Amino acid sequence: MIGTTLRVLTKSQTTIPSSSRLQQIAIFFFVQAPATHPPVMVAGGQVVDVPPPDGRLRLRVPVPPPRSFLRTARAGLRETLFPDDPFRAVAREPAGRRRALAVLRYVFPCLEWLPSYSSADLRSDLVSGLTVASLAVPQGISYARLAGLDPVVGLYSSFVPSLVYAVLGSSRDLAVGTMAVGSLLFASMLGPAASPATDPALYARLAFTATFFAGVFQAGLGVLRLGFLVDFLSHAAVVGFMGGAATVVCLQQLRGFLGLHHFTHATDIPAVLGSVFSQSAQWQWQPFVLGCCLFLFLQITRYISKRRPKLFWVSAAAPLVSVILSTVLVYLINGEKHGIQTIGSVKQGINPPSLKSLLFSSPHTWLAAKTGIITGIISLAEGSAVARSFAMAKNYHVDGNKEMIAFGAMNMAGSCTSCYLTAGPFSRSAVNRDAGCRSPASNAVMALAVLATLLFLTPLFRHTPQVALSAIIASAMLGVVDLRAAARLARVDRVDLCVCLGTFLGVVLGSIDVGLAVAVAVLVLRVLLSVARPRTTALGKIPGTAAYRRVDQYAMAEPTPGVLVLRVDAPICFANASYLRERISRWITDEEDRVVGSGAAAPLRCVVLDMGAVASIDSCGTKMVEDLKRSLDKRGLQIALANPGSEIMRKLDKSKVLQLIGDEWVFLTVAEACDYAQSNCKVGTDASQGAAAAASPDEMV
Amino acid sequence: MIGTTLRVLTKSQTTIPSSSRLQQIAIFFFVQAPATHPPVMVAGGQVVDVPPPDGRLRLRVPVPPPRSFLRTARAGLRETLFPDDPFRAVAREPAGRRRALAVLRYVFPCLEWLPSYSSADLRSDLVSGLTVASLAVPQGISYARLAGLDPVVGLYSSFVPSLVYAVLGSSRDLAVGTMAVGSLLFASMLGPAASPATDPALYARLAFTATFFAGVFQAGLGVLRLGFLVDFLSHAAVVGFMGGAATVVCLQQLRGFLGLHHFTHATDIPAVLGSVFSQSAQWQWQPFVLGCCLFLFLQITRYISKRRPKLFWVSAAAPLVSVILSTVLVYLINGEKHGIQTIGSVKQGINPPSLKSLLFSSPHTWLAAKTGIITGIISLAEGSAVARSFAMAKNYHVDGNKEMIAFGAMNMAGSCTSCYLTAGPFSRSAVNRDAGCRSPASNAVMALAVLATLLFLTPLFRHTPQVALSAIIASAMLGVVDLRAAARLARVDRVDLCVCLGTFLGVVLGSIDVGLAVAVAVLVLRVLLSVARPRTTALGKIPGTAAYRRVDQYAMAEPTPGVLVLRVDAPICFANASYLRERISRWITDEEDRVVGSGAAAPLRCVVLDMGAVASIDSCGTKMVEDLKRSLDKRGLQIALANPGSEIMRKLDKSKVLQLIGDEWVFLTVAEACDYAQSNCKVGTDASQGAAAAASPDEMV
């Protein structure tokens, strides 16, 4: 279209009879065509009776029809809690039996994949399940020891929760099991209340209780669809947190490597190193040599699998191999007599019930609940990141809130069957995926393999040296320290790097809680600051187009003489209204100085606010716009708004600020606003009319 | 311009030798003019060697030159802490004596107005200062009693702090004095630790200590330029908080009206009413009658002043008149014998020093600090709102952080001279303004008048009935309950109304702390939610223009066949990356369903993301864009970005996501992106090329 000029019609100027609700606020639209064309009416269906005085034709920015608060609130809640429209599949079915089936399929994802489960799928899941089991058995024993629990609890924890996840889980790749960081958290948070060494029974009961609370918390988040709260632990914070925890866990393994009997509960580096070096007289060389050999073996197999992804099973089977080799060695050389500690007898048999062990009225219940909540969040943060990224890679969808319910159910069930905290750790899930798993059934396969171990093989672990477990833990933890991710953060976003480093230092120098608190505080502060200090930029016209772009981004953007175009990059709300008031006033002063300094012919006459990036406005925001209008009036300047969204129009209309500014000063685009301002603004005339209505501060406080 | 088509040049496609830094990223710009015109080169200065394959000419979205982290951080800090460029006046002066003078003028605002102070100014300030003093004396005595302090402390508090403010303050209208809400907070927070009735000395020391901490906290916020933290107490929260506190204060005055001797420290309505009705046997009718008469008198004078703003002095002088009248009456009828409690003897003389009374090592120090911080924030919130709105009305500028330093200094000085918390209460400041004050000197005049009272008139208050003070407080507090503001909130923004009501109910049913906690929690949650759940909207073309606008706002906006244009209305960051990933995926699914359902000829081929409203992006955000690109590849769709800001371009470039998407898919405007996509996207061909590079989840966790 040639020389199209659009302007805005005021609500009061036209009353349009119409049937549809949207058309009540229909937009009239005319094109000022070249003289050879007749005027074209593009949309709407009606011609304005009186053409506007400047002869230009106008497009109105509509004030949306009023909506009831309840409807707005419902829409907002829906968008907040159900952004992924999880019940789409259910809603599609006609009511009755088919819908009931859809609901069942929604609640039990296994009903989704079971009907089409083929023998090829079973073969793949058998292979991957057994591979993961060969990793799960030694890891389970190791992590249980890290958590200060009986090694057999680690095996229990790979059995029941995996079965629950096979039924309720919707990720095809996640492998369920205990996590090193969760285990460390259990030991460091529950240890001070009940020592695993002197009162193992109370400690175990506390651990089961904490697991129960973690499950309730996770399921609660999922049911209330508050899973997004977990997103506030950003990737950067998780990288720093995991790195810090892994560093601490690695250092703690010096206990096993040096054959020490006593050790600190604290998790900060100074305390751990202090504990190691204060016992230098008790250091043993035999476990150290054995441990180093095993660690080297594990690292080499990990390297091989990394270089040749096809040989994934080399590193997956390595922990089991190293357990077997070291057990045989210790048995043959009678290692216990040479200072090599062994696990000792491991109970045989299936998970005993532990429902009655849960402590709900002990003085430590609150501690257990706190431990459960913190470990629950951490395991959700890791688990949902793993499930999501694997789903993304295979192009299927995982409902984060449903995953949380599955995690919660498996921890609640686990806490009643002598299991402690389980999640979907990354390392195990990666092995599961590399081994070609096709459905959560691989978890069931793993569970059965662990069951067989529990029933028949536990006596074989009697002579397994503890240092073998330490080597397995240390080797796994080295993989968790994600230096590549930290390097990427350093490259892309240095604030994220600060978050990551802060969390890391908080964990290794303070405690796990301190690290978490640092992370959450920095991240929340970052969000609040981004809202409290939005960017305001001056815009200029890109020559030859109707586009106005940031002057600091496009060197060629030309300022419009006599008009200052400003753009606000955030919702205008209580947190930034005062700031914006001052900042915009400073922009204007600077611009006036510049105009005077450059001796330009056109003094500043109009300020155009590009509202395109203002997503919302609250009552403080409308007050800010009102104050701005009054203060510009006093300076003899006109204000114009360009491209406000419907929420902005509604609020400005309701607060009567729209009427104060005048509907004719609200435009569809910045270009129109500038054109209109240049031809209609006279210095210190119409603009100063509004000055009479001075701000009444009585309305402020 | 006719048919102007702009596209984007990649950084790798051209290397531009140039002197200026900005020109290194210069934008090339060509217009595809009609056949009759030769090609026009609009800006930049260089022609691209090889014309792009589609024959169209291109405008690049520049990747800004790298900036050091320190420079970015410095600029960010400057914008965060010095948004109003407070040292502008200092920086303008040449170094040396003139600059030193400017610094002095900056630190002591009185040096700014004193040189041009005229005798007319002095006359105005004398009148207003004396008017305010006539209000300050009875209010000071009343509020001190409300705070549980000796009445004379209220007079002290109108003396020293006012002098300090006259030197350091920059608001011309603010009148310094004690606040009712602050006094209530003191009584309710410090009362439980030391009863004003049984241990008034300890209580007074606690109050001075709390005042000192309030001053340190206020000055600290100002010096560190963290005044914006106060903005997080939004107007809505302040209205609710003040309303709740005023309600409680009014109810507490029943004690004076009914002549009760004992009363509860609690501030919730049930406790206050319970305390009143449990003592119904002790109710006295004499003070009740007197109180009601005085209350009625005060309300009538308030009504007169409201109707006739010129008669402002009627309501300003009314408290003093009612004190005088009731004192004379009680003296004449010997009221003490008829059950009317009087103030009793009030010490004569100037403020005694109280530096040595401050408690820094008592078990209650922490309580005093907490009280100081909470009351400090509340008084700042009221004081800065008053100063700002009065300044706005008279069109001068108040530096919020400097005001905080002035408040802090006056409270620190006050705490050493037997004063308790002072601020700039609205009612007193309004009287000051109405009386025609011209500078902070009116505070000095008031201080001198109070000094005269302290030296000569205190014995006259001996027979002043306490119920007169109760009537003054109750009458003042009725004005603080701002129903009009609440009604405005209900009209403009119902979420703000909820904040207001929540704070109000928290104060009147729980306690002051509960109300504050409710307010801050709701407000922070609101900001976090607005970032965690940004709006995404589909855009359509406004016919006849190049503008793309929201389909839900403009009924006439036409979707582009085969292209889905989405707009994200918030920074893309850790808090919303997962949400956006799912929400955009749902938009695409919905659009595909719609296309299939409507049987349209053009299947979806391209998704254009309008990044115009995306103010920033962090490492999680770039990862989200990367994931989106890969997932669209798998669906056979192309992704295009329109109008990204320079921060976005920098981050996308550094994270290599720009290279993954391809620079040629980044456009200056949505219109260009749509045009290009329509002519260059083939279903399932070039788009699916990228699918080989599948997401590697190893990089996620």
mmCIF file of N, CA and C in Angstrom, chain A residues 472-527:
data_model
loop_
_atom_site.group_PDB
_atom_site.id
_atom_site.type_symbol
_atom_site.label_atom_id
_atom_site.label_comp_id
_atom_site.label_asym_id
_atom_site.label_seq_id
_atom_site.Cartn_x
_atom_site.Cartn_y
_atom_site.Cartn_z
ATOM 1 N N ILE A 472 33.899 -46.501 43.368
ATOM 2 C CA ILE A 472 32.746 -46.373 42.468
ATOM 3 C C ILE A 472 32.093 -45.004 42.644
ATOM 4 N N ILE A 473 31.926 -44.594 43.903
ATOM 5 C CA ILE A 473 31.299 -43.284 44.152
ATOM 6 C C ILE A 473 32.155 -42.168 43.583
ATOM 7 N N ALA A 474 33.452 -42.210 43.891
ATOM 8 C CA ALA A 474 34.333 -41.123 43.450
ATOM 9 C C ALA A 474 34.334 -41.033 41.935
ATOM 10 N N SER A 475 34.369 -42.190 41.293
ATOM 11 C CA SER A 475 34.403 -42.180 39.835
ATOM 12 C C SER A 475 33.107 -41.616 39.270
ATOM 13 N N ALA A 476 31.977 -42.005 39.852
ATOM 14 C CA ALA A 476 30.691 -41.485 39.360
ATOM 15 C C ALA A 476 30.598 -39.985 39.589
ATOM 16 N N MET A 477 31.121 -39.534 40.730
ATOM 17 C CA MET A 477 30.975 -38.115 41.066
ATOM 18 C C MET A 477 31.837 -37.225 40.177
ATOM 19 N N LEU A 478 32.985 -37.752 39.760
ATOM 20 C CA LEU A 478 33.818 -36.959 38.860
ATOM 21 C C LEU A 478 33.030 -36.586 37.613
ATOM 22 N N GLY A 479 32.149 -37.504 37.177
ATOM 23 C CA GLY A 479 31.344 -37.220 35.994
ATOM 24 C C GLY A 479 30.285 -36.160 36.223
ATOM 25 N N VAL A 480 29.938 -35.929 37.494
ATOM 26 C CA VAL A 480 28.879 -34.958 37.796
ATOM 27 C C VAL A 480 29.419 -33.531 37.788
ATOM 28 N N VAL A 481 30.728 -33.388 38.093
ATOM 29 C CA VAL A 481 31.321 -32.049 38.036
ATOM 30 C C VAL A 481 31.382 -31.644 36.567
ATOM 31 N N ASP A 482 30.507 -30.716 36.185
ATOM 32 C CA ASP A 482 30.295 -30.438 34.764
ATOM 33 C C ASP A 482 31.039 -29.171 34.370
ATOM 34 N N LEU A 483 32.357 -29.334 34.140
ATOM 35 C CA LEU A 483 33.158 -28.161 33.808
ATOM 36 C C LEU A 483 32.758 -27.583 32.458
ATOM 37 N N ARG A 484 32.333 -28.462 31.541
ATOM 38 C CA ARG A 484 31.928 -27.963 30.224
ATOM 39 C C ARG A 484 30.740 -27.013 30.353
ATOM 40 N N ALA A 485 29.777 -27.411 31.209
ATOM 41 C CA ALA A 485 28.604 -26.548 31.384
ATOM 42 C C ALA A 485 29.024 -25.211 31.980
ATOM 43 N N ALA A 486 29.962 -25.254 32.949
ATOM 44 C CA ALA A 486 30.414 -24.007 33.554
ATOM 45 C C ALA A 486 31.101 -23.141 32.505
ATOM 46 N N ALA A 487 31.885 -23.779 31.631
ATOM 47 C CA ALA A 487 32.570 -23.015 30.581
ATOM 48 C C ALA A 487 31.543 -22.390 29.643
ATOM 49 N N ARG A 488 30.459 -23.143 29.342
ATOM 50 C CA ARG A 488 29.433 -22.599 28.457
ATOM 51 C C ARG A 488 28.760 -21.387 29.123
ATOM 52 N N LEU A 489 28.508 -21.514 30.425
ATOM 53 C CA LEU A 489 27.918 -20.384 31.141
ATOM 54 C C LEU A 489 28.833 -19.172 31.069
ATOM 55 N N ALA A 490 30.134 -19.415 31.247
ATOM 56 C CA ALA A 490 31.084 -18.302 31.212
ATOM 57 C C ALA A 490 31.031 -17.614 29.860
ATOM 58 N N ARG A 491 30.795 -18.395 28.812
ATOM 59 C CA ARG A 491 30.784 -17.816 27.471
ATOM 60 C C ARG A 491 29.492 -17.055 27.220
ATOM 61 N N VAL A 492 28.370 -17.674 27.618
ATOM 62 C CA VAL A 492 27.071 -17.123 27.219
ATOM 63 C C VAL A 492 26.575 -16.061 28.183
ATOM 64 N N ASP A 493 26.667 -16.338 29.475
ATOM 65 C CA ASP A 493 25.989 -15.453 30.422
ATOM 66 C C ASP A 493 26.774 -15.427 31.717
ATOM 67 N N ARG A 494 27.443 -14.323 31.946
ATOM 68 C CA ARG A 494 28.338 -14.270 33.097
ATOM 69 C C ARG A 494 27.575 -14.173 34.405
ATOM 70 N N VAL A 495 26.351 -13.635 34.360
ATOM 71 C CA VAL A 495 25.567 -13.601 35.604
ATOM 72 C C VAL A 495 25.237 -15.030 36.017
ATOM 73 N N ASP A 496 24.882 -15.853 35.034
ATOM 74 C CA ASP A 496 24.627 -17.257 35.341
ATOM 75 C C ASP A 496 25.872 -17.919 35.905
ATOM 76 N N LEU A 497 27.033 -17.536 35.377
ATOM 77 C CA LEU A 497 28.279 -18.099 35.907
ATOM 78 C C LEU A 497 28.426 -17.709 37.379
ATOM 79 N N CYS A 498 28.081 -16.468 37.695
ATOM 80 C CA CYS A 498 28.163 -16.033 39.096
ATOM 81 C C CYS A 498 27.217 -16.859 39.963
ATOM 82 N N VAL A 499 25.996 -17.097 39.474
ATOM 83 C CA VAL A 499 25.048 -17.925 40.215
ATOM 84 C C VAL A 499 25.665 -19.298 40.454
ATOM 85 N N CYS A 500 26.248 -19.854 39.395
ATOM 86 C CA CYS A 500 26.825 -21.202 39.462
ATOM 87 C C CYS A 500 27.972 -21.232 40.472
ATOM 88 N N LEU A 501 28.872 -20.276 40.357
ATOM 89 C CA LEU A 501 30.020 -20.246 41.265
ATOM 90 C C LEU A 501 29.573 -19.989 42.698
ATOM 91 N N GLY A 502 28.613 -19.057 42.861
ATOM 92 C CA GLY A 502 28.124 -18.762 44.203
ATOM 93 C C GLY A 502 27.546 -19.997 44.863
ATOM 94 N N THR A 503 26.743 -20.740 44.104
ATOM 95 C CA THR A 503 26.151 -21.958 44.650
ATOM 96 C C THR A 503 27.240 -22.969 44.990
ATOM 97 N N PHE A 504 28.189 -23.117 44.063
ATOM 98 C CA PHE A 504 29.287 -24.058 44.279
ATOM 99 C C PHE A 504 30.044 -23.709 45.560
ATOM 100 N N LEU A 505 30.428 -22.438 45.677
ATOM 101 C CA LEU A 505 31.200 -22.035 46.853
ATOM 102 C C LEU A 505 30.360 -22.160 48.119
ATOM 103 N N GLY A 506 29.069 -21.822 48.006
ATOM 104 C CA GLY A 506 28.194 -21.980 49.163
ATOM 105 C C GLY A 506 28.187 -23.412 49.654
ATOM 106 N N VAL A 507 28.155 -24.369 48.708
ATOM 107 C CA VAL A 507 28.105 -25.783 49.088
ATOM 108 C C VAL A 507 29.432 -26.236 49.665
ATOM 109 N N VAL A 508 30.549 -25.923 48.997
ATOM 110 C CA VAL A 508 31.821 -26.503 49.438
ATOM 111 C C VAL A 508 32.411 -25.765 50.640
ATOM 112 N N LEU A 509 32.057 -24.482 50.817
ATOM 113 C CA LEU A 509 32.635 -23.764 51.959
ATOM 114 C C LEU A 509 31.657 -23.631 53.113
ATOM 115 N N GLY A 510 30.359 -23.555 52.811
ATOM 116 C CA GLY A 510 29.380 -23.475 53.888
ATOM 117 C C GLY A 510 28.770 -24.845 54.084
ATOM 118 N N SER A 511 27.511 -24.967 53.657
ATOM 119 C CA SER A 511 26.878 -26.279 53.715
ATOM 120 C C SER A 511 25.905 -26.351 52.560
ATOM 121 N N ILE A 512 25.295 -27.509 52.411
ATOM 122 C CA ILE A 512 24.357 -27.701 51.313
ATOM 123 C C ILE A 512 23.244 -26.658 51.387
ATOM 124 N N ASP A 513 22.738 -26.413 52.605
ATOM 125 C CA ASP A 513 21.651 -25.440 52.764
ATOM 126 C C ASP A 513 22.101 -24.065 52.319
ATOM 127 N N VAL A 514 23.339 -23.697 52.753
ATOM 128 C CA VAL A 514 23.839 -22.368 52.406
ATOM 129 C C VAL A 514 23.907 -22.229 50.885
ATOM 130 N N GLY A 515 24.411 -23.258 50.233
ATOM 131 C CA GLY A 515 24.516 -23.207 48.777
ATOM 132 C C GLY A 515 23.163 -23.006 48.127
ATOM 133 N N LEU A 516 22.178 -23.782 48.592
ATOM 134 C CA LEU A 516 20.833 -23.661 48.029
ATOM 135 C C LEU A 516 20.269 -22.274 48.271
ATOM 136 N N ALA A 517 20.468 -21.773 49.501
ATOM 137 C CA ALA A 517 19.918 -20.453 49.844
ATOM 138 C C ALA A 517 20.550 -19.387 48.962
ATOM 139 N N VAL A 518 21.875 -19.488 48.768
ATOM 140 C CA VAL A 518 22.553 -18.524 47.898
ATOM 141 C C VAL A 518 21.935 -18.554 46.504
ATOM 142 N N ALA A 519 21.743 -19.765 45.976
ATOM 143 C CA ALA A 519 21.227 -19.893 44.617
ATOM 144 C C ALA A 519 19.851 -19.261 44.499
ATOM 145 N N VAL A 520 18.945 -19.647 45.405
ATOM 146 C CA VAL A 520 17.572 -19.144 45.297
ATOM 147 C C VAL A 520 17.543 -17.632 45.480
ATOM 148 N N ALA A 521 18.341 -17.130 46.447
ATOM 149 C CA ALA A 521 18.340 -15.685 46.695
ATOM 150 C C ALA A 521 18.819 -14.931 45.464
ATOM 151 N N VAL A 522 19.940 -15.384 44.878
ATOM 152 C CA VAL A 522 20.486 -14.672 43.714
ATOM 153 C C VAL A 522 19.498 -14.708 42.552
ATOM 154 N N LEU A 523 18.864 -15.876 42.353
ATOM 155 C CA LEU A 523 17.971 -16.002 41.197
ATOM 156 C C LEU A 523 16.719 -15.154 41.372
ATOM 157 N N VAL A 524 16.142 -15.180 42.585
ATOM 158 C CA VAL A 524 14.942 -14.368 42.808
ATOM 159 C C VAL A 524 15.299 -12.887 42.689
ATOM 160 N N LEU A 525 16.449 -12.519 43.256
ATOM 161 C CA LEU A 525 16.884 -11.124 43.157
ATOM 162 C C LEU A 525 17.063 -10.722 41.701
ATOM 163 N N ARG A 526 17.574 -11.648 40.901
ATOM 164 C CA ARG A 526 17.804 -11.339 39.492
ATOM 165 C C ARG A 526 16.476 -11.041 38.785
ATOM 166 N N VAL A 527 15.472 -11.887 39.056
ATOM 167 C CA VAL A 527 14.162 -11.664 38.435
ATOM 168 C C VAL A 527 13.570 -10.349 38.915
#
